[in-house]
XYZ file of C-alpha atoms in Angstrom:
223
model
C 109.885 95.321 84.398
C 106.723 96.852 84.879
C 105.804 95.369 89.286
C 101.229 94.836 90.041
C 99.903 97.254 92.013
C 100.372 96.763 95.572
C 96.778 95.306 97.052
C 95.700 99.405 98.150
C 93.118 99.464 101.219
C 91.581 102.700 99.870
C 89.026 103.169 102.233
C 92.030 103.381 104.616
C 93.050 106.021 103.127
C 90.673 108.189 102.928
C 89.992 107.235 106.700
C 93.003 108.480 107.800
C 93.098 111.979 105.240
C 89.913 112.638 107.255
C 91.098 111.812 110.751
C 93.807 114.192 109.668
C 91.227 117.110 108.236
C 92.899 116.914 104.802
C 91.305 117.250 101.766
C 92.795 116.151 98.300
C 93.889 119.125 97.170
C 96.518 119.301 100.865
C 97.392 115.182 99.797
C 98.415 116.301 96.617
C 100.401 118.755 97.821
C 101.926 117.216 100.487
C 103.064 114.555 97.662
C 104.273 117.147 95.138
C 106.303 119.543 98.192
C 107.579 116.180 100.056
C 108.384 114.110 97.368
C 108.888 115.208 94.044
C 105.123 112.980 92.384
C 102.856 115.229 90.207
C 100.184 113.387 91.927
C 96.517 115.905 90.888
C 93.455 116.001 93.439
C 92.112 114.079 91.558
C 94.167 111.094 91.365
C 93.804 111.443 95.080
C 90.478 110.991 94.917
C 90.837 107.847 92.115
C 93.060 106.341 94.761
C 90.576 106.579 97.366
C 87.491 105.719 94.829
C 89.868 102.196 94.246
C 89.178 103.322 90.806
C 92.957 103.536 90.017
C 96.368 102.954 92.411
C 98.925 104.374 93.456
C 102.195 102.195 92.426
C 105.256 101.258 95.555
C 106.235 105.126 94.862
C 103.430 106.387 95.433
C 102.172 104.307 97.818
C 105.068 104.524 99.886
C 104.856 108.886 99.169
C 101.496 108.462 100.771
C 102.325 107.066 103.702
C 104.306 110.106 104.147
C 101.559 112.288 103.298
C 99.306 111.048 105.838
C 101.590 110.036 108.545
C 100.993 106.606 108.671
C 103.133 103.064 107.943
C 103.115 101.448 104.253
C 100.906 98.594 105.755
C 98.231 100.827 107.064
C 97.446 101.702 103.294
C 97.726 97.049 102.073
C 95.163 95.925 102.365
C 96.671 92.112 102.466
C 100.175 91.099 101.495
C 100.910 88.588 100.270
C 104.112 87.946 98.333
C 107.013 89.078 98.933
C 107.386 92.291 97.542
C 103.797 93.652 99.216
C 105.806 92.025 102.461
C 108.785 94.635 101.779
C 106.845 97.152 101.485
C 103.941 96.466 103.955
C 107.240 97.578 106.032
C 108.286 100.395 104.175
C 112.222 98.817 102.918
C 113.712 98.718 99.592
C 114.982 95.554 98.316
C 118.466 97.800 98.687
C 117.300 97.063 102.768
C 115.663 93.789 102.854
C 118.640 92.675 100.940
C 120.684 93.614 103.227
C 119.214 92.456 106.706
C 118.588 89.045 104.814
C 122.098 88.627 103.813
C 121.364 88.436 100.138
C 123.615 90.374 97.155
C 120.631 93.214 95.980
C 120.952 92.781 92.500
C 120.130 88.223 93.612
C 116.944 89.561 95.904
C 114.737 92.031 93.506
C 115.151 89.181 90.703
C 113.969 86.462 93.774
C 111.388 88.476 94.110
C 110.265 89.366 90.477
C 110.252 86.014 89.192
C 107.620 85.673 93.333
C 110.663 82.679 94.091
C 112.813 82.584 97.261
C 116.050 80.434 96.398
C 118.115 81.849 99.404
C 119.660 79.577 102.138
C 117.897 78.844 105.611
C 120.332 81.509 107.340
C 118.712 83.762 105.378
C 115.311 82.651 105.206
C 114.775 83.118 108.939
C 116.528 86.511 108.308
C 113.580 87.250 106.109
C 110.812 85.908 108.525
C 112.516 87.732 111.033
C 112.948 90.731 109.333
C 109.141 90.570 107.610
C 107.363 89.497 110.381
C 106.357 86.035 108.580
C 104.577 83.153 110.810
C 105.730 79.885 108.112
C 102.496 79.926 106.211
C 102.853 83.069 104.855
C 106.561 82.918 104.545
C 105.628 79.932 102.522
C 103.236 82.075 100.567
C 105.134 85.080 99.825
C 108.523 83.118 98.813
C 106.392 80.677 96.431
C 105.946 78.076 98.072
C 102.417 76.519 97.740
C 101.757 74.851 95.056
C 104.719 72.149 96.154
C 103.847 71.719 99.105
C 100.979 71.103 98.555
C 101.732 68.576 96.088
C 103.865 66.685 98.368
C 101.158 67.609 100.099
C 98.438 65.786 98.278
C 101.578 62.143 97.648
C 101.971 62.218 101.446
C 97.756 61.557 102.517
C 97.218 60.015 98.342
C 100.448 57.345 98.995
C 103.347 55.846 101.978
C 102.825 59.528 104.177
C 106.582 58.590 105.954
C 108.671 59.294 103.088
C 107.226 62.788 103.125
C 107.944 64.499 106.820
C 111.870 64.989 105.770
C 111.132 66.773 102.257
C 107.874 69.519 103.708
C 109.897 69.962 107.291
C 112.884 70.752 104.819
C 110.396 73.760 103.349
C 109.209 74.792 106.496
C 110.435 76.314 109.837
C 108.701 73.753 111.597
C 109.632 70.863 113.488
C 110.481 67.313 111.691
C 108.737 66.325 115.234
C 106.006 68.535 114.721
C 105.079 67.798 110.891
C 104.925 63.469 111.412
C 102.072 63.157 113.092
C 100.088 66.168 111.040
C 100.833 64.015 107.764
C 99.510 61.004 110.188
C 96.411 61.494 111.155
C 95.775 63.977 107.249
C 96.506 60.492 105.861
C 94.409 58.982 107.577
C 91.834 61.687 107.153
C 91.615 61.361 103.306
C 91.737 58.246 103.633
C 88.161 57.725 105.879
C 86.424 60.000 104.163
C 87.626 57.860 100.131
C 86.674 54.028 102.653
C 83.538 56.513 103.149
C 81.883 57.831 99.353
C 83.032 54.348 98.104
C 80.028 53.389 99.145
C 77.749 55.552 98.453
C 79.013 54.936 94.497
C 75.377 54.712 93.966
C 74.698 58.122 93.961
C 77.685 58.856 92.034
C 79.568 60.852 94.575
C 82.400 57.995 94.738
C 85.386 60.147 95.186
C 83.908 63.141 95.748
C 85.770 63.521 99.420
C 89.144 63.016 99.155
C 89.313 65.638 95.667
C 87.488 68.276 97.654
C 89.391 67.484 100.951
C 93.000 67.122 97.826
C 91.605 70.778 96.821
C 92.220 72.473 100.423
C 94.546 70.454 101.033
C 97.606 73.039 102.201
C 94.243 74.503 104.785
C 94.045 71.214 106.637
C 97.762 71.486 107.373
C 98.227 74.534 108.561
C 94.828 74.673 110.122
C 96.190 71.235 112.018
C 99.694 72.694 112.019
C 98.412 76.749 112.967
C 95.869 75.919 115.651
């Protein structure tokens, strides 16, 4: 399966190379001599310009040549694969650390959908250093969370405390007041805009709130 290149931090790569007093030729030589990668200096320069991005193997090797962590060369990690790469772990290593069969983990990473148990999820968060929000994004749960939150704020929020809490490494005692507050905020916006009907803005505030419902939730849970 073809994987997209990770979000490579080109300026960081250039800065690290210059800090070591190396030219692109030196980097290319290191990649070839230490890792067996046939990468020319023109490719190294293209990486640093942002016109090309290294593959996972190339990025890991580049980090070795530049004496840095792969995380230093990744702009913003968001997927499971990117977080794994940032920690310099192979599929097999991460799978072993979280207690998942390597082939099963690889499939979940390829599909962008985590299906581990509660214990495995806790281990994943610990190994990759993921907070609740980063964990939900990395495991492909953002849209499902948004669906639950939209239903919670527009209908009876009490019915969604348990489903939301089940998705997160956050207790129901934290989730309950947050959903109650969001429900009140949403309906306050709808009540306010309903009096502006003549101006054609009815419902705009409510729709905007629903569009950013995850942001409102995390702002309350992770202030």
